[in-house]
Short mmCIF file of N, CA and C in Angstrom, two decimals:
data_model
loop_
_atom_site.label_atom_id
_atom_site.label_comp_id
_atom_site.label_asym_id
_atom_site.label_seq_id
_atom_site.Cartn_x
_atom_site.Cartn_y
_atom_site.Cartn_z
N UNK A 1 -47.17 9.21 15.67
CA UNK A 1 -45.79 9.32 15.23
C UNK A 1 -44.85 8.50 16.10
N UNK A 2 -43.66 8.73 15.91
CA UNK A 2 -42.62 7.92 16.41
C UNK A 2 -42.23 8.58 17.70
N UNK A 3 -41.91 7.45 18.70
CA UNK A 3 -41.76 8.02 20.05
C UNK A 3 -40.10 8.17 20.62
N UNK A 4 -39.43 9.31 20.49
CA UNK A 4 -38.46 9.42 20.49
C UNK A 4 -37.50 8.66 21.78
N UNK A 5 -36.60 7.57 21.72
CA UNK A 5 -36.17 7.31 22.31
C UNK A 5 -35.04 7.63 23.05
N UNK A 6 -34.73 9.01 24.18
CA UNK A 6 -33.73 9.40 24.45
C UNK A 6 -33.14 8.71 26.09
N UNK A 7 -31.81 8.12 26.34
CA UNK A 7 -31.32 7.47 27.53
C UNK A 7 -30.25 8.04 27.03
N UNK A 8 -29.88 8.82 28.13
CA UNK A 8 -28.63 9.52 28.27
C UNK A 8 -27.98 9.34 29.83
N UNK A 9 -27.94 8.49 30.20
CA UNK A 9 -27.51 8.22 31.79
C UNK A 9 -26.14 6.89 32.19
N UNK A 10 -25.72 7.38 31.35
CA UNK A 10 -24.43 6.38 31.38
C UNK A 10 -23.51 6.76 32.45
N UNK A 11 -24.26 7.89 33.11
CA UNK A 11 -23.12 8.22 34.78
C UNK A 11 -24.07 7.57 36.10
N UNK A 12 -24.98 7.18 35.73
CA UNK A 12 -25.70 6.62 36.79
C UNK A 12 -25.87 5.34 37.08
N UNK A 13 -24.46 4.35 36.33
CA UNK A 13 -24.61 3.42 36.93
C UNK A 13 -23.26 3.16 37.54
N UNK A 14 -23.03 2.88 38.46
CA UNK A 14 -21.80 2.94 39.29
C UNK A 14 -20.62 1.91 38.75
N UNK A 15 -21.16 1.16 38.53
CA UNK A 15 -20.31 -0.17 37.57
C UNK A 15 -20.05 0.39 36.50
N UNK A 16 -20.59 1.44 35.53
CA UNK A 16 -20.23 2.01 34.01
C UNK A 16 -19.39 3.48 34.45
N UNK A 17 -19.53 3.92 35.87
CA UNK A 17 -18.63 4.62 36.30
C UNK A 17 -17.01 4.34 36.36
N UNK A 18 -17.29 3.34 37.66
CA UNK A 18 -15.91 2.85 37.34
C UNK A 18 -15.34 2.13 35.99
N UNK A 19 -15.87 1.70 35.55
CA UNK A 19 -15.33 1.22 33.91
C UNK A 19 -15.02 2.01 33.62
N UNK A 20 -15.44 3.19 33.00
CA UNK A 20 -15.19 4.59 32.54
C UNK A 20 -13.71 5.51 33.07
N UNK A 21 -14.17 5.71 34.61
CA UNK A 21 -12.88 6.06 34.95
C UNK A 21 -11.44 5.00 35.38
N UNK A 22 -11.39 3.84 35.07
CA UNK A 22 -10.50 2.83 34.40
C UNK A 22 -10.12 3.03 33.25
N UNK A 23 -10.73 2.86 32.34
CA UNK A 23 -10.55 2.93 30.77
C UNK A 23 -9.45 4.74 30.99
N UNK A 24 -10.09 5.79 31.14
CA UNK A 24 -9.39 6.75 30.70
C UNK A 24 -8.09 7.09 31.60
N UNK A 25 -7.81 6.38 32.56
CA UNK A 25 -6.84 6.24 33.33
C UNK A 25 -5.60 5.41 32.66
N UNK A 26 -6.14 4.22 32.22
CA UNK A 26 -5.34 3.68 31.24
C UNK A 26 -5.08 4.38 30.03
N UNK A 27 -5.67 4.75 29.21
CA UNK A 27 -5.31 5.65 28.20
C UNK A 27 -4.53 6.92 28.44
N UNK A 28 -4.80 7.49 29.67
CA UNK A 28 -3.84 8.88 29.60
C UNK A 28 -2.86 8.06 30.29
N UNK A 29 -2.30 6.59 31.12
CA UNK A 29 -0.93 6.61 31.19
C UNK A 29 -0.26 5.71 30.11
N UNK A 30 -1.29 5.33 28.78
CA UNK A 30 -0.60 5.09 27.43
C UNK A 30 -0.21 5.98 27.00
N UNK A 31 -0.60 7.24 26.63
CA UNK A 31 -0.38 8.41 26.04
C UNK A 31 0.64 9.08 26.92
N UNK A 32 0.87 9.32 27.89
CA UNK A 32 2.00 9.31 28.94
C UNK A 32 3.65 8.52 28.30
N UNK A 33 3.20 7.30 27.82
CA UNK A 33 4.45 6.41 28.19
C UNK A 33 4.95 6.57 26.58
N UNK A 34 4.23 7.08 25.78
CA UNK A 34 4.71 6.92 24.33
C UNK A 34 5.37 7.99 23.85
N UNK B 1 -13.22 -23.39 10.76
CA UNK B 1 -12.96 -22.25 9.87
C UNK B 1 -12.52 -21.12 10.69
N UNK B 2 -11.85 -19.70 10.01
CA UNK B 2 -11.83 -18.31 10.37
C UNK B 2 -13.14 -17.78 10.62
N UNK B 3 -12.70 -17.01 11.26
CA UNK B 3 -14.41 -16.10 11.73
C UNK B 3 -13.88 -14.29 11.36
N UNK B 4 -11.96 -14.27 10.79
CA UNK B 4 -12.24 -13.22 10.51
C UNK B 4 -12.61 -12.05 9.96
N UNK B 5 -13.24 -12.63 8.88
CA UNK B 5 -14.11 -11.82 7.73
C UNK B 5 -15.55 -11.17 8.98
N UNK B 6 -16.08 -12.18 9.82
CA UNK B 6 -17.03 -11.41 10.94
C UNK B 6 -16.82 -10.82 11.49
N UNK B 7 -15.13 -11.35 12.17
CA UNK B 7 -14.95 -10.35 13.22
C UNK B 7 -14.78 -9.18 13.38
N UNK B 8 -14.14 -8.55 12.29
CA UNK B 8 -13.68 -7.47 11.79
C UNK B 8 -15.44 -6.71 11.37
N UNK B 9 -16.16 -7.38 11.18
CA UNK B 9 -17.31 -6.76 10.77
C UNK B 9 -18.27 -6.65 12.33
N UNK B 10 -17.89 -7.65 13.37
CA UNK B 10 -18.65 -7.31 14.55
C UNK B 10 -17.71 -5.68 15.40
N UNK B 11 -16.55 -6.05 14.98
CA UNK B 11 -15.87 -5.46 15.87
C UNK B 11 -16.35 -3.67 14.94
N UNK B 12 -16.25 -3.81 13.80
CA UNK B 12 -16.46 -2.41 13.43
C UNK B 12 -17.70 -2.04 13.51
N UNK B 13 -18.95 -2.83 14.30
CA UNK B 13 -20.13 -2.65 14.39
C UNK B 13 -20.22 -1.77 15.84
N UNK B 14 -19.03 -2.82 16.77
CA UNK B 14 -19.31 -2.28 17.95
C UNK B 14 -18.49 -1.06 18.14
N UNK B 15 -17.68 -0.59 17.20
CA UNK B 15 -16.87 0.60 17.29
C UNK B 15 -17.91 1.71 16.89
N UNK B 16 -18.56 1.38 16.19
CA UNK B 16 -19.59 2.16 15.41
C UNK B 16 -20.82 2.46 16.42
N UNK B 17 -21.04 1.80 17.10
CA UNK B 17 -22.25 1.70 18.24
C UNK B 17 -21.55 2.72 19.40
N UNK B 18 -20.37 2.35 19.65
CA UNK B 18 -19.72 2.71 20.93
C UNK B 18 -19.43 4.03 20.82
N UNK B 19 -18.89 4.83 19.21
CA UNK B 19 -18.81 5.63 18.94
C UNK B 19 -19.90 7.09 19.43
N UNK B 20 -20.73 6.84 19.28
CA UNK B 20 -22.34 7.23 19.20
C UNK B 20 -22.48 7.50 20.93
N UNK B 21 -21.97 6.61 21.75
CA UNK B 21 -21.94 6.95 23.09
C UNK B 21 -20.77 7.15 23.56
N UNK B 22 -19.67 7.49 23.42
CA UNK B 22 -18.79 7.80 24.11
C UNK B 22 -18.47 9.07 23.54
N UNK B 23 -18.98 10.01 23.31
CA UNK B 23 -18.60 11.36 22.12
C UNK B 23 -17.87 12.78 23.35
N UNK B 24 -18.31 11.83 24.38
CA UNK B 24 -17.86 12.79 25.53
C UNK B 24 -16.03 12.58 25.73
N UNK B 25 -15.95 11.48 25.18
CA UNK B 25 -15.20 10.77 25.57
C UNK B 25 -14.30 10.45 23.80
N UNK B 26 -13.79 11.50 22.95
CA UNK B 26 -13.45 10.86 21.93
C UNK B 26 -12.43 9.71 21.76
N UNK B 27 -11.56 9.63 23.00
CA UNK B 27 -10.26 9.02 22.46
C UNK B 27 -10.30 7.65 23.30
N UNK B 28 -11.00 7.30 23.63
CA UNK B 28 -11.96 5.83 23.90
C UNK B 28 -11.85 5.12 22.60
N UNK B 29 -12.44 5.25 21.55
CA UNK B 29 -12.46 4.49 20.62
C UNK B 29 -11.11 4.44 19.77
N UNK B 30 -10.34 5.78 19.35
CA UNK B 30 -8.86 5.42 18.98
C UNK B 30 -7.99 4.30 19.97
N UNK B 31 -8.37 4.72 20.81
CA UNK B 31 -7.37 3.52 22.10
C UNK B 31 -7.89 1.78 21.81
N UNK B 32 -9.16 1.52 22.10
CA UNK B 32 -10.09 0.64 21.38
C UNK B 32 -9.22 -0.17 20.19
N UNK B 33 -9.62 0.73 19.15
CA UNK B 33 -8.82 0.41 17.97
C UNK B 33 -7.37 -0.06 17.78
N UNK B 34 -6.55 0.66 18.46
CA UNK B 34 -5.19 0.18 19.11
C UNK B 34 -4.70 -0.57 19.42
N UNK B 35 -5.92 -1.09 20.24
CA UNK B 35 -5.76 -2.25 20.93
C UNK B 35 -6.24 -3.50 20.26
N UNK B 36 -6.91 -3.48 19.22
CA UNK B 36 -7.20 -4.11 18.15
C UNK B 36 -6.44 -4.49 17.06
N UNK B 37 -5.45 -3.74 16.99
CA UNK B 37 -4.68 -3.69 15.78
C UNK B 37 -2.96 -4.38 16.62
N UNK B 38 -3.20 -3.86 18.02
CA UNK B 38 -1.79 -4.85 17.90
C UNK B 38 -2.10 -6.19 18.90
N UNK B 39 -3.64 -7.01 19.03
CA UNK B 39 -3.47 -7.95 19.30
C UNK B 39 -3.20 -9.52 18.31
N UNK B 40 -2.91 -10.23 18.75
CA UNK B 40 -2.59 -11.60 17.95
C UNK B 40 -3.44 -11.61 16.35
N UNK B 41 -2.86 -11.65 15.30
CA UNK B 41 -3.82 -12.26 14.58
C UNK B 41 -5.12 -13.51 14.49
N UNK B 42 -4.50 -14.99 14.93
CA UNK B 42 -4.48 -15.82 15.43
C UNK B 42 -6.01 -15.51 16.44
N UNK B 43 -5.76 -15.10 17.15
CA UNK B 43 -6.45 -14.59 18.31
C UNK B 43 -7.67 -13.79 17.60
N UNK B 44 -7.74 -13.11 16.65
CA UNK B 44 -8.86 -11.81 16.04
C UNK B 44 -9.26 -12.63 15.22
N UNK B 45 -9.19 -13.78 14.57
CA UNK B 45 -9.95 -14.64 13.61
C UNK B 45 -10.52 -15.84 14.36
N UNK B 46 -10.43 -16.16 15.70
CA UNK B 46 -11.12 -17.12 16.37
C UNK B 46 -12.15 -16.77 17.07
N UNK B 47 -12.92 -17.97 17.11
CA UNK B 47 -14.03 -18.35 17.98
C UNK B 47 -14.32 -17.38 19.20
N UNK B 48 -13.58 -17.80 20.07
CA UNK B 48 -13.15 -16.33 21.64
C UNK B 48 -13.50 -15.69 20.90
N UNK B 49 -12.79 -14.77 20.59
CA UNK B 49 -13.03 -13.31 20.12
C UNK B 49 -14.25 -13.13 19.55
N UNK B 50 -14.75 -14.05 18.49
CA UNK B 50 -16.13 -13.61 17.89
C UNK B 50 -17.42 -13.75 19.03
N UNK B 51 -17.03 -14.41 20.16
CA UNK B 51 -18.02 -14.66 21.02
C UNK B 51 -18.08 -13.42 21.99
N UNK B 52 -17.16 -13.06 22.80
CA UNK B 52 -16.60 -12.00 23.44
C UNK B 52 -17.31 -10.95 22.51
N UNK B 53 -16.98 -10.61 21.18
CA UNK B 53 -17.86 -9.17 20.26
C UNK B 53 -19.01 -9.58 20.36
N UNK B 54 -19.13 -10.69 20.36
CA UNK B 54 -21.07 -10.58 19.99
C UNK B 54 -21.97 -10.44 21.08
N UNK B 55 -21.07 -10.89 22.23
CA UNK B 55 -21.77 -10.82 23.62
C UNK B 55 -21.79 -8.90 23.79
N UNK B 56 -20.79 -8.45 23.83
CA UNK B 56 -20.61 -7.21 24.17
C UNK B 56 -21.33 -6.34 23.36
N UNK B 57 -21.74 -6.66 21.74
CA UNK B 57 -22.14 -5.92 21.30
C UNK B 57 -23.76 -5.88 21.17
N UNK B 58 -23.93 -7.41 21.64
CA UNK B 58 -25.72 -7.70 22.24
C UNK B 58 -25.84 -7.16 23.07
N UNK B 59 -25.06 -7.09 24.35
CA UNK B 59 -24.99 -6.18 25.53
C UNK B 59 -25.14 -4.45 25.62
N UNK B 60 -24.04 -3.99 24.93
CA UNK B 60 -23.89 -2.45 24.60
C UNK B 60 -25.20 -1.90 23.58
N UNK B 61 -26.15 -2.77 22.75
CA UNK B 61 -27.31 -2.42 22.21
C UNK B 61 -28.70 -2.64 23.33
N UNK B 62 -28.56 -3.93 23.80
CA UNK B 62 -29.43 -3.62 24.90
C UNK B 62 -29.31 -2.86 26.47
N UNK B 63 -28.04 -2.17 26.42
CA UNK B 63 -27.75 -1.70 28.07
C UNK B 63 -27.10 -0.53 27.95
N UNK B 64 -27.17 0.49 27.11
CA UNK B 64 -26.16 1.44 27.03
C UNK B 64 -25.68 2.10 27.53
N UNK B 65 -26.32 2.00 29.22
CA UNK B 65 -25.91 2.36 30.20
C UNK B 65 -24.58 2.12 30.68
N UNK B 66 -24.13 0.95 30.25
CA UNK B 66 -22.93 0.53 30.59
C UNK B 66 -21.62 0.03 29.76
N UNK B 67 -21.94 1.40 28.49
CA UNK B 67 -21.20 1.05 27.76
C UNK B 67 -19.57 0.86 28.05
N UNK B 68 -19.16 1.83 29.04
CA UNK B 68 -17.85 1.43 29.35
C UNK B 68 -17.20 0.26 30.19
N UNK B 69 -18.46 -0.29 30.29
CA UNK B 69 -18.16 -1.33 31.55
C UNK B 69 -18.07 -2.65 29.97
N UNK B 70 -18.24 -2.59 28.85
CA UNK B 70 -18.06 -3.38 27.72
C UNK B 70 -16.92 -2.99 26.95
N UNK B 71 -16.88 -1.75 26.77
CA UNK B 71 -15.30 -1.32 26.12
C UNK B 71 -13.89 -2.16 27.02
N UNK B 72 -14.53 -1.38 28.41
CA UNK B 72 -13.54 -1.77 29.16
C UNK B 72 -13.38 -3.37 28.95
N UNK B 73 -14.38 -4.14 29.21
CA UNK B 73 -13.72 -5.76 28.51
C UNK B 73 -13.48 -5.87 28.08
N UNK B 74 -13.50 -5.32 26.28
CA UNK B 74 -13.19 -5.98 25.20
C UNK B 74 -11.68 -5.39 25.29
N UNK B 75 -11.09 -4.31 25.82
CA UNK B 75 -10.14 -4.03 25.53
C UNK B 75 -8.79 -5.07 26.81
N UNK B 76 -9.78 -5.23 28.12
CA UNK B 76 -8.88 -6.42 28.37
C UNK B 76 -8.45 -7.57 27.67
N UNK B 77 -9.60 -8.35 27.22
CA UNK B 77 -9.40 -9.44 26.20
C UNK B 77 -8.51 -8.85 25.42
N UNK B 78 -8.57 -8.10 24.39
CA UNK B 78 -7.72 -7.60 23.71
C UNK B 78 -6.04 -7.53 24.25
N UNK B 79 -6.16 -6.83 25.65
CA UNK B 79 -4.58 -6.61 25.75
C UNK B 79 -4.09 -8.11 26.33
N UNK B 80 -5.09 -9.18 26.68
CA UNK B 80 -4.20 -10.15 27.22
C UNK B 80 -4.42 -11.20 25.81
N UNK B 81 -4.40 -10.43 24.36
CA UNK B 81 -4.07 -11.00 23.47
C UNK B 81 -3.20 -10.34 22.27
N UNK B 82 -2.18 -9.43 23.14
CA UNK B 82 -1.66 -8.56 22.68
C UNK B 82 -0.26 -9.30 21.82
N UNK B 83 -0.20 -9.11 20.52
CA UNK B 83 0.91 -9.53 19.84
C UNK B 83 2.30 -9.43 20.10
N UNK B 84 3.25 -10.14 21.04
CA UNK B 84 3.96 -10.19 21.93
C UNK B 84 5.28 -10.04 20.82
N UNK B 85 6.28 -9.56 21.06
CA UNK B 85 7.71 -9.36 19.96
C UNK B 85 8.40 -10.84 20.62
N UNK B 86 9.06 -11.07 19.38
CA UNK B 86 9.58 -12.73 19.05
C UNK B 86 10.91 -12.28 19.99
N UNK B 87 10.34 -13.63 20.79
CA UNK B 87 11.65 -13.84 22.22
C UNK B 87 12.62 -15.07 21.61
N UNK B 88 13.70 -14.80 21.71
CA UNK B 88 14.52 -15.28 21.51
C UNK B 88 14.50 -16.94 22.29
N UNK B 89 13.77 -17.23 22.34
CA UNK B 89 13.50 -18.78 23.07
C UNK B 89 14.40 -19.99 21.49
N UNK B 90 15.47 -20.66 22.29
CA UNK B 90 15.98 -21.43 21.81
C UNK B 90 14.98 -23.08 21.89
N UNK B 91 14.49 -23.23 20.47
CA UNK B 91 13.35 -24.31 20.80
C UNK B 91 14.24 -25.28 19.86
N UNK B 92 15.93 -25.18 19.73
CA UNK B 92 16.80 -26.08 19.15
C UNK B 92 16.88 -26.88 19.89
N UNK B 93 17.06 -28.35 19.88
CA UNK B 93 17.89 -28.79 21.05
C UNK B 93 19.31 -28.98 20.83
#
């Protein structure tokens, strides 16, 4: 059968960390300013 | 030629992909979108841009680890092609 492919680790890379907490930093001070 | 009959079709590919991983995270992709809708026209039917989606969205299928580290680009590109309100620049002489 088919071998289920699960990767769920999008906090374990330190570079997709900080992207991450960038991105929603910007968005809550868009949502802030409007 | 325009590329934006693609672009619009890469870009809703990678909204669609990105969707799927950021669920922790819903309002990532409304912002995304946002930022899509008020950059340049001009700018969303060219070359750049279709290269920039296709890279990111080859990227975000093979690395999904780092999907925000690709949002987060596309949405720079995006804001430093943000549809700017008409300045009164006198180009009379």
């Amino acid at each position: 059968g088919a071998v289920p492919m699960e990767e769920e680790e999008d906090d374990d890379d330190p570079e997709n960390r900080i992207a991450k907490k960038m991105l929603l930093e910007e968005i809550k001070a868009n949502l802030s300013s409007d | 030629g325009s590329f934006k009959t693609e672009n619009e079709r890469l870009f809703a590919e990678f909204l669609e992909c990105c969707s799927r991983l950021t669920e922790e995270h819903p309002e990532v992709i409304p912002f995304l979108a946002s930022r899509h809708q008020k950059a340049g026209a001009e700018f969303l039917a060219s070359a750049e841009f279709r290269n920039v989606l296709g890279r990111c969205l080859t990227r975000v299928q093979s690395k999904r680890s780092k999907v925000y580290v690709y949002i987060n680009e596309l949405c720079t590109v995006l804001k430093a092609h943000t549809q700017r309100r008409k300045l009164a620049l006198s180009s009379a002489p």
